[in-house]
Structures are given as C-alpha cells and as structure tokens.
Short mmCIF file of C-alpha atoms and ligand atoms in Angstrom, two decimals:
data_model
loop_
_atom_site.label_atom_id
_atom_site.label_comp_id
_atom_site.label_asym_id
_atom_site.label_seq_id
_atom_site.Cartn_x
_atom_site.Cartn_y
_atom_site.Cartn_z
CA MET Q 1 14.95 29.06 -24.91
CA THR Q 2 14.66 32.81 -25.14
CA LEU Q 3 12.56 34.91 -22.77
CA LEU Q 4 9.79 35.25 -25.39
CA ASP Q 5 9.82 31.52 -25.99
CA ARG Q 6 9.48 30.87 -22.30
CA ALA Q 7 6.60 33.43 -22.09
CA ILE Q 8 4.84 31.71 -25.00
CA VAL Q 9 5.36 28.25 -23.49
CA ARG Q 10 3.86 29.39 -20.15
CA LEU Q 11 0.63 29.96 -22.11
CA LEU Q 12 0.32 26.20 -22.85
CA PRO Q 13 -2.33 25.57 -20.22
CA ALA Q 14 -4.51 27.95 -22.29
CA VAL Q 15 -4.04 25.81 -25.53
CA PRO Q 16 -7.11 23.59 -26.16
CA ARG Q 17 -6.83 20.05 -24.99
CA PRO Q 18 -7.18 18.48 -28.54
CA VAL Q 19 -4.29 20.74 -29.65
CA VAL Q 20 -2.13 19.62 -26.73
CA GLN Q 21 -3.03 15.93 -27.39
CA LEU Q 22 -2.04 16.37 -31.11
CA PHE Q 23 1.37 17.97 -30.35
CA SER Q 24 2.18 15.62 -27.52
CA ALA Q 25 1.21 12.27 -29.21
CA ARG Q 26 4.99 11.53 -29.78
CA TYR Q 27 5.64 11.39 -26.01
CA ILE Q 28 2.79 9.02 -24.99
CA ALA Q 29 2.47 5.44 -25.96
CA GLY Q 30 -1.43 5.68 -26.14
CA THR Q 31 -4.18 5.37 -23.63
CA THR Q 32 -4.30 1.41 -23.27
CA ILE Q 33 -1.89 -1.20 -22.00
CA ALA Q 34 -1.92 -2.67 -25.56
CA ASP Q 35 -0.52 0.61 -26.87
CA ALA Q 36 2.31 0.50 -24.39
CA VAL Q 37 3.10 -3.19 -25.12
CA GLN Q 38 3.31 -2.35 -28.93
CA VAL Q 39 5.77 0.58 -28.04
CA VAL Q 40 7.93 -1.53 -25.86
CA GLN Q 41 8.10 -4.43 -28.33
CA GLN Q 42 9.31 -1.86 -30.99
CA LEU Q 43 11.94 -0.45 -28.49
CA ASN Q 44 13.05 -3.90 -27.61
CA ALA Q 45 13.52 -4.80 -31.14
CA GLU Q 46 15.84 -1.71 -31.41
CA GLY Q 47 17.89 -2.99 -28.55
CA LYS Q 48 16.29 -0.50 -26.01
CA LEU Q 49 15.10 -1.21 -22.65
CA ALA Q 50 11.87 0.38 -21.38
CA THR Q 51 10.23 1.62 -18.15
CA ILE Q 52 6.49 1.75 -18.29
CA ASP Q 53 4.51 4.57 -16.46
CA VAL Q 54 0.83 4.18 -15.88
CA LEU Q 55 -0.21 7.79 -16.12
CA GLY Q 56 -2.08 9.46 -13.24
CA GLU Q 57 -0.97 11.97 -10.58
CA GLU Q 58 -2.53 14.03 -7.93
CA ILE Q 59 -5.47 11.65 -7.63
CA THR Q 60 -8.21 12.75 -5.15
CA HIS Q 61 -9.99 9.34 -4.14
CA GLU Q 62 -8.46 6.26 -2.45
CA GLU Q 63 -10.18 4.00 -5.14
CA GLU Q 64 -8.14 5.84 -7.77
CA ALA Q 65 -4.88 5.19 -6.07
CA ARG Q 66 -5.92 1.62 -5.64
CA SER Q 67 -6.94 1.22 -9.19
CA ILE Q 68 -3.56 2.69 -10.34
CA ALA Q 69 -1.77 -0.07 -8.21
CA GLN Q 70 -4.22 -2.60 -9.88
CA ALA Q 71 -3.13 -1.20 -13.41
CA TYR Q 72 0.39 -1.99 -12.45
CA ARG Q 73 -0.52 -5.68 -11.78
CA ASP Q 74 -1.80 -5.86 -15.30
CA VAL Q 75 1.42 -4.19 -16.56
CA PHE Q 76 3.52 -6.87 -14.97
CA ASP Q 77 1.22 -9.58 -16.35
CA GLU Q 78 1.89 -8.12 -19.77
CA ILE Q 79 5.52 -7.74 -19.25
CA GLU Q 80 5.73 -11.47 -18.41
CA ARG Q 81 3.40 -12.62 -21.06
CA GLU Q 82 4.97 -10.73 -23.86
CA HIS Q 83 8.62 -11.30 -22.56
CA LEU Q 84 9.16 -7.52 -22.60
CA ASP Q 85 12.51 -6.13 -21.33
CA SER Q 86 10.89 -3.48 -19.25
CA ASN Q 87 10.44 -2.34 -15.59
CA VAL Q 88 8.01 0.21 -14.36
CA SER Q 89 8.01 3.73 -13.06
CA VAL Q 90 5.47 5.01 -10.46
CA LYS Q 91 4.40 8.28 -9.18
CA LEU Q 92 3.62 8.42 -5.48
CA THR Q 93 0.93 11.04 -5.78
CA ALA Q 94 -0.79 8.57 -8.13
CA LEU Q 95 -0.67 5.94 -5.36
CA GLY Q 96 -2.17 8.43 -2.97
CA LEU Q 97 0.64 10.28 -1.39
CA GLY Q 98 -1.43 13.41 -1.37
CA LEU Q 99 -4.23 11.75 0.56
CA SER Q 100 -2.39 9.60 3.12
CA TYR Q 101 1.28 8.56 3.61
CA ASP Q 102 0.26 5.17 5.03
CA MET Q 103 -2.07 4.31 2.27
CA CYS Q 104 0.51 5.23 -0.44
CA ARG Q 105 3.03 3.11 1.59
CA ALA Q 106 0.66 0.22 1.26
CA ASN Q 107 -0.09 0.65 -2.36
CA LEU Q 108 3.67 1.11 -3.16
CA GLU Q 109 4.50 -2.02 -1.19
CA ASP Q 110 1.80 -3.83 -3.18
CA VAL Q 111 3.26 -2.62 -6.50
CA VAL Q 112 6.91 -3.64 -5.38
CA ARG Q 113 5.75 -7.10 -4.20
CA GLN Q 114 4.02 -7.72 -7.42
CA ALA Q 115 7.16 -6.73 -9.25
CA ALA Q 116 9.25 -9.08 -7.08
CA GLU Q 117 6.86 -11.92 -7.89
CA ASP Q 118 7.66 -11.24 -11.66
CA HIS Q 119 11.39 -10.53 -11.09
CA SER Q 120 10.83 -6.89 -12.03
CA PHE Q 121 11.87 -3.59 -10.73
CA VAL Q 122 10.02 -0.40 -9.55
CA ARG Q 123 11.46 3.05 -10.06
CA ILE Q 124 9.79 5.74 -7.89
CA ASP Q 125 9.77 8.98 -9.83
CA MET Q 126 10.49 12.13 -8.04
CA GLU Q 127 7.76 14.89 -8.12
CA ASP Q 128 7.91 18.43 -6.82
CA SER Q 129 9.71 19.27 -3.77
CA SER Q 130 6.74 19.06 -1.39
CA THR Q 131 7.04 15.28 -1.92
CA THR Q 132 10.97 14.94 -1.68
CA ASP Q 133 11.17 14.01 2.07
CA ASP Q 134 8.24 11.59 1.99
CA THR Q 135 9.60 9.95 -1.27
CA LEU Q 136 13.15 9.41 0.19
CA ARG Q 137 11.69 8.16 3.49
CA LEU Q 138 9.44 5.69 1.75
CA TYR Q 139 12.43 4.50 -0.42
CA ARG Q 140 14.45 3.93 2.67
CA THR Q 141 11.66 2.14 4.52
CA LEU Q 142 11.21 -0.19 1.67
CA ARG Q 143 14.80 -0.87 1.31
CA GLU Q 144 15.32 -1.41 5.06
CA ASP Q 145 12.20 -3.82 4.99
CA GLY Q 146 14.47 -5.93 2.45
CA HIS Q 147 12.94 -4.84 -0.87
CA GLU Q 148 15.82 -4.76 -3.37
CA ASN Q 149 13.88 -4.33 -6.43
CA VAL Q 150 13.17 -0.63 -5.96
CA GLY Q 151 14.96 2.55 -7.01
CA VAL Q 152 14.41 6.28 -6.74
CA VAL Q 153 15.06 9.56 -8.59
CA LEU Q 154 17.08 12.49 -7.64
CA GLN Q 155 16.90 15.82 -9.29
CA ALA Q 156 20.12 17.77 -9.93
CA HIS Q 157 18.36 21.17 -9.80
CA LEU Q 158 17.60 20.77 -6.03
CA ARG Q 159 20.35 22.13 -3.85
CA ARG Q 160 19.61 19.50 -1.41
CA THR Q 161 20.55 16.60 -3.72
CA PHE Q 162 24.25 16.28 -3.14
CA GLY Q 163 23.46 15.91 0.65
CA ASP Q 164 20.72 13.34 -0.18
CA ILE Q 165 23.18 11.21 -2.14
CA HIS Q 166 25.57 10.88 1.03
CA ALA Q 167 22.43 10.27 3.23
CA LEU Q 168 21.46 7.42 0.89
CA ALA Q 169 24.88 5.93 0.47
CA ASP Q 170 24.60 3.24 3.11
CA LEU Q 171 21.73 1.72 1.02
CA LYS Q 172 23.95 1.30 -2.15
CA PRO Q 173 20.96 3.00 -3.86
CA ASN Q 174 19.70 2.49 -7.31
CA VAL Q 175 19.27 6.10 -8.57
CA ARG Q 176 17.90 7.74 -11.75
CA LEU Q 177 19.59 11.09 -11.91
CA CYS Q 178 17.75 13.82 -13.81
CA LYS Q 179 17.76 17.72 -13.98
CA GLY Q 180 14.13 17.89 -12.56
CA ILE Q 181 11.17 19.30 -14.33
CA TYR Q 182 9.14 20.96 -11.54
CA VAL Q 183 9.38 24.70 -11.13
CA GLU Q 184 10.92 25.39 -7.79
CA PRO Q 185 11.94 28.62 -5.82
CA THR Q 186 15.64 29.70 -6.10
CA SER Q 187 15.85 29.34 -2.29
CA ILE Q 188 15.91 25.49 -2.80
CA ALA Q 189 16.82 24.97 -6.43
CA PHE Q 190 19.25 26.09 -9.08
CA THR Q 191 17.37 27.75 -11.90
CA ASP Q 192 20.26 28.75 -14.08
CA ALA Q 193 20.86 26.17 -16.93
CA ASP Q 194 24.61 26.11 -16.38
CA ALA Q 195 24.39 25.82 -12.55
CA ILE Q 196 21.91 22.86 -12.98
CA ARG Q 197 24.41 21.14 -15.37
CA ALA Q 198 27.20 21.71 -12.96
CA ASN Q 199 25.28 20.20 -10.10
CA PHE Q 200 24.26 17.27 -12.27
CA VAL Q 201 27.97 16.48 -12.95
CA ARG Q 202 28.82 16.91 -9.26
CA CYS Q 203 25.99 14.60 -8.21
CA LEU Q 204 26.65 12.15 -10.88
CA ASP Q 205 30.36 11.89 -9.75
CA ALA Q 206 29.22 11.44 -6.11
CA LEU Q 207 26.75 8.62 -7.18
CA LEU Q 208 29.48 6.86 -9.11
CA GLU Q 209 32.03 7.21 -6.16
CA THR Q 210 29.57 5.62 -3.90
CA ARG Q 211 29.02 2.67 -6.24
CA ALA Q 212 25.39 3.36 -6.82
CA TYR Q 213 23.67 1.94 -9.73
CA VAL Q 214 22.89 5.14 -11.80
CA GLY Q 215 20.37 5.76 -14.61
CA VAL Q 216 21.62 8.82 -16.19
CA ALA Q 217 18.37 10.48 -17.50
CA THR Q 218 19.07 13.23 -19.91
CA HIS Q 219 19.01 14.28 -23.54
CA ASP Q 220 21.54 17.13 -23.07
CA GLU Q 221 24.48 16.21 -25.24
CA TRP Q 222 27.02 18.02 -23.00
CA LEU Q 223 25.84 15.91 -20.05
CA ILE Q 224 25.71 12.68 -21.92
CA GLY Q 225 29.43 13.32 -22.90
CA LYS Q 226 30.37 14.03 -19.23
CA ALA Q 227 28.50 10.88 -18.13
CA LEU Q 228 30.26 8.65 -20.81
CA ASN Q 229 33.61 10.03 -19.65
CA GLY Q 230 32.83 9.44 -16.10
CA ILE Q 231 31.74 5.87 -16.79
CA ALA Q 232 34.81 5.14 -18.95
CA GLU Q 233 37.19 6.61 -16.42
CA ARG Q 234 35.89 4.28 -13.80
CA GLY Q 235 35.90 1.32 -15.99
CA LEU Q 236 32.24 0.44 -15.48
CA GLU Q 237 30.93 -2.64 -17.29
CA ARG Q 238 27.84 -2.46 -19.49
CA ASP Q 239 25.50 -3.75 -16.68
CA GLU Q 240 26.74 -1.28 -13.99
CA TYR Q 241 24.89 1.82 -15.32
CA GLU Q 242 22.38 2.77 -17.78
CA LEU Q 243 21.41 5.74 -19.89
CA GLN Q 244 17.75 6.83 -19.94
CA MET Q 245 15.61 8.97 -22.26
CA LEU Q 246 11.82 9.93 -22.75
CA LEU Q 247 9.77 8.37 -25.39
CA GLY Q 248 9.61 10.79 -28.42
CA VAL Q 249 12.84 12.65 -27.55
CA ARG Q 250 16.28 12.33 -29.32
CA GLU Q 251 15.42 8.88 -30.74
CA ARG Q 252 18.09 8.86 -33.28
CA ARG Q 253 20.72 9.68 -30.64
CA ALA Q 254 19.40 6.94 -28.40
CA GLY Q 255 19.89 4.44 -31.25
CA GLU Q 256 23.45 5.64 -31.56
CA LEU Q 257 24.11 4.98 -27.98
CA VAL Q 258 22.78 1.66 -28.14
CA ALA Q 259 24.89 0.95 -31.15
CA ALA Q 260 27.87 2.04 -29.16
CA GLY Q 261 27.12 -0.73 -26.63
CA HIS Q 262 25.45 1.16 -23.81
CA ARG Q 263 22.16 0.05 -22.04
CA LEU Q 264 19.52 2.66 -22.85
CA ARG Q 265 16.19 2.76 -21.21
CA VAL Q 266 13.19 4.67 -22.59
CA TYR Q 267 10.39 5.99 -20.32
CA VAL Q 268 7.05 4.84 -21.85
CA PRO Q 269 4.00 6.45 -20.31
CA PHE Q 270 0.44 5.35 -21.22
CA GLY Q 271 -3.13 5.90 -20.00
CA GLU Q 272 -6.12 8.14 -20.05
CA GLN Q 273 -4.58 10.77 -17.76
CA TRP Q 274 -2.10 12.08 -20.38
CA TYR Q 275 -2.77 15.88 -19.99
CA ALA Q 276 -0.27 16.93 -17.14
CA TYR Q 277 2.49 14.75 -18.52
CA SER Q 278 1.99 16.20 -21.98
CA LEU Q 279 2.09 19.74 -20.65
CA ARG Q 280 5.47 19.09 -19.04
CA ARG Q 281 6.93 17.55 -22.25
CA LEU Q 282 5.73 20.42 -24.43
CA GLN Q 283 7.13 22.98 -22.03
CA GLU Q 284 10.48 21.46 -22.53
CA ASN Q 285 10.50 21.13 -26.30
CA PRO Q 286 12.64 23.88 -27.68
CA ALA Q 287 10.51 24.06 -30.76
CA MET Q 288 7.32 24.41 -29.01
CA ALA Q 289 7.15 28.24 -28.66
CA GLY Q 290 7.13 28.66 -32.47
CA THR Q 291 4.69 25.84 -32.95
CA ILE Q 292 2.24 27.21 -30.47
CA ALA Q 293 2.55 30.71 -31.71
CA ARG Q 294 1.83 29.54 -35.33
CA ALA Q 295 -1.09 27.19 -34.16
CA THR Q 296 -2.61 29.81 -32.15
CA VAL Q 297 -2.34 32.56 -34.79
CA GLY Q 298 -3.60 30.01 -37.31
CA ARG Q 299 -6.73 29.41 -35.06
CA VAL Q 300 -7.39 33.12 -34.57
CA LEU Q 301 -7.10 33.77 -38.34
CA GLY Q 302 -9.24 30.74 -39.02
CA ARG Q 303 -11.87 31.92 -36.77
CA ALA Q 304 -11.74 35.41 -37.97
CA ALA Q 305 -12.14 34.25 -41.63
C1 FAD P 1 13.97 8.66 -18.29
C2 FAD P 1 13.64 10.10 -17.74
C3 FAD P 1 12.96 9.95 -16.54
C4 FAD P 1 12.66 11.08 -15.85
N1 FAD P 1 12.06 11.23 -14.58
C5 FAD P 1 11.86 12.43 -14.03
C6 FAD P 1 11.39 12.46 -12.69
O1 FAD P 1 11.03 11.43 -12.04
N2 FAD P 1 11.29 13.63 -12.03
C7 FAD P 1 11.55 14.83 -12.67
O2 FAD P 1 11.50 15.79 -12.07
N3 FAD P 1 11.93 14.78 -13.99
C8 FAD P 1 12.18 13.66 -14.61
N4 FAD P 1 12.64 13.59 -15.96
C9 FAD P 1 12.78 15.03 -16.68
C10 FAD P 1 14.03 15.65 -16.37
O3 FAD P 1 14.14 16.10 -15.09
C11 FAD P 1 14.14 16.82 -17.38
O4 FAD P 1 13.10 17.73 -17.13
C12 FAD P 1 14.18 16.49 -18.80
O5 FAD P 1 14.78 15.26 -19.02
C13 FAD P 1 14.84 17.52 -19.74
O6 FAD P 1 16.08 17.72 -19.31
P1 FAD P 1 17.32 17.23 -20.15
O7 FAD P 1 18.46 16.83 -19.28
O8 FAD P 1 16.96 16.38 -21.22
O9 FAD P 1 17.95 18.68 -20.76
P2 FAD P 1 17.26 19.81 -21.73
O10 FAD P 1 18.25 20.87 -21.76
O11 FAD P 1 15.84 20.03 -21.24
O12 FAD P 1 17.16 18.97 -23.09
C14 FAD P 1 18.25 18.78 -23.88
C15 FAD P 1 17.78 18.67 -25.32
O13 FAD P 1 16.96 17.51 -25.43
C16 FAD P 1 15.89 17.82 -26.40
N5 FAD P 1 14.66 17.73 -25.75
C17 FAD P 1 14.42 17.78 -24.35
N6 FAD P 1 13.17 17.61 -23.97
C18 FAD P 1 12.49 17.61 -25.09
C19 FAD P 1 11.14 17.58 -25.45
N7 FAD P 1 10.20 17.43 -24.55
N8 FAD P 1 10.84 17.55 -26.78
C20 FAD P 1 11.71 17.67 -27.71
N9 FAD P 1 13.10 17.84 -27.44
C21 FAD P 1 13.41 17.74 -26.26
C22 FAD P 1 16.17 19.15 -26.92
O14 FAD P 1 17.02 19.00 -28.12
C23 FAD P 1 17.05 19.83 -25.82
O15 FAD P 1 17.79 20.91 -26.35
C24 FAD P 1 12.97 12.44 -16.51
C25 FAD P 1 13.74 12.51 -17.76
C26 FAD P 1 14.07 11.34 -18.27
C27 FAD P 1 14.80 11.22 -19.44
#
C-alpha cells in the first residue's frame, strides 16, 4: 500500500457502521450459528476445512465471557450434529483475559474440555502484544495439564517470536504462524514488510525443524511458495501441516491449493460483534483505500446535491 492508501485506511473508524458492514460482508459468515454452519458446509463441499470463531473481544463483564464460552458449546453441538470438518478459534480477551487471568483460564479450560468431549480442537488466537505472555503461559499450563487438543498462534512481526518457538519446543506445539495484524511499536516488532516476511520464513523453518505441527496462515504468494518448498524439502505428509486463509480472501487460490492436494483451513467468524474484526480485515484489503475514498466522496457529493 502507498503512504496515501495507508492514510486513507486509517480513517476507517470514521466510516459509518452500515458502510463498514456492507464492505466487510465477505469476511464474516453472518450473525448466527446457522450462518456459520451454512458457510462451513459450503467450504467442506469444496474440500476445505474450517475453524469457527465466535466474534467478541475486549468484553467488559464476566457474564459476557461466560456467554461466549457457552456459545462455543453450541458450536461444538452443531459441528457434531452437522458432521462439519471444523475446529474452533478463540480470543482470550473474549473469554475474559482483560478482566481476570483466572476467570479466563477457567473459561478456556471449559471450552477445551467441551472440545475434547466432541473430539475437536481449540486454537487460541494471538491478540496484541499486551496479551502475548499470558497467552503463551495459558497455552503451556493447559498442555502441561494434559490437554492435547489445543494450539496457539505466533506472529512473525514480533521480534520475540523466534525465541518463543524455542521456548515452546518441549511441548511439540501445534502452532498457527501468521504475520500479525495488531499495530506494535518498532522496539518489539518488525514493521517493514520485507523484514516481516524474512522473519516469517525464519520462524517457519524453526517450527518445521522442531517437528511442530504448523498451520501456515498467509495469503502472501511469496510466503506460500516458501512454505510449500519447506514442506516438500522435508517430505512432510499431507496430515503433518496445513495452510490457512481467512474467509473472503483469495478464495480461488485456496481452491487451487486444495486441488494440488494440500489441507487448507478457512477461518470462519460469525456473531453480532462483527465491527472490530471487520475493521482489521478492511485495513488489510489493498483495494480498500480507493473504495473508501470513492464511497466517502460519493456520500459527501450525495449530501451536497
Ligand atoms: C487463518 C488466519 C488466522 C489468523 N489469525 C491471526 C491471529 O490469531 N492473530 C493475528 O495477529 N493475526 C492473525 N491473522 C492475520 C495475519 O496476521 C495477517 O494480518 C493477515 O493474514 C494478512 O497477512 P498476509 O500474510 O495474508 O499478507 P498480506 O501482505 O497482508 O496479504 C497478501 C495478499 O493477500 C490479499 N489480502 C490479504 N488480506 C486481504 C483482505 N483483508 N482483503 C482482500 N485481500 C486481502 C491481498 O491480495 C494481499 O496482497 C490470521 C490470518 C489467517 C489467514
């Protein structure tokens, strides 16, 4: 993106909610669990796997966190009833991390136990750097308590990630590796696109060397190529890694990767709390700056007319 594009995209929070909702519809399954089920059925029919996310983050009351944990119970019920090929992704702030570490741990354990009962798997999303230590600590605690059906996310833009991979190696972790979406200071994060890519490759190599199960989460063609080479060089079988993409992004490319024989998982968010997630997706869409500029100018002209 050019500097001008970035400046325009930073104005997104000023764009009216209905406009954001319209532009971001492709990234969200819908507001109800039935919407998510329908989308996952379609993905499964195309040979793709899914991970379902109940939208909600930075909640402010304990009851909200509990109701999100409860919503995951409903998701597992649907996964089982509809025979969906899907696991789930959770955000720890949605389970109360911002309110109390212990409450969040209890909610997370609850979700992971429900998943185990249904032979399912829970991926803990990674949020901004204020949550990294607690997230990795909770992941280790759960694994050391014997929960095998849980994985975590590491962000290649953080300088600490290479060290975190080595610190986690004894767990033979299940890791989704992504670039990282949260804006972080240069003291702790690479901010240059090439530096982030270089660290992604370095971290991916380290994960594959430690025999971690890796979900390579990127739409970046250069990185997809690097990942496919690394996987081929190590002779990994189809069930020893997966590629991951977001709903609504590079769908045709995802189909090609499935046709080439790779396991590919799509992140499927649903729920009423669609706004924060939508903003993050729109901020990453290279076409968004022009679209916002046109829509905003259109509104202003419309109002003036
Ligand atoms: C399955 C999955 C789970 C994720 N989980 C987390 C997480 O837990 N924590 C976290 O911090 N981040 C997460 N992310 C987001 C990730 O960190 C990146 O911000 C995001 O994937 C964009 O980086 P990229 O590697 O695709 O490269 P980019 O350079 O951003 O994108 C490469 C190309 O993909 C296309 N593209 C990318 N995004 C869009 C979009 N929104 N709309 C249209 N086209 C687009 C464009 O063609 C772009 O040129 C996740 C990403 C995926 C795929």
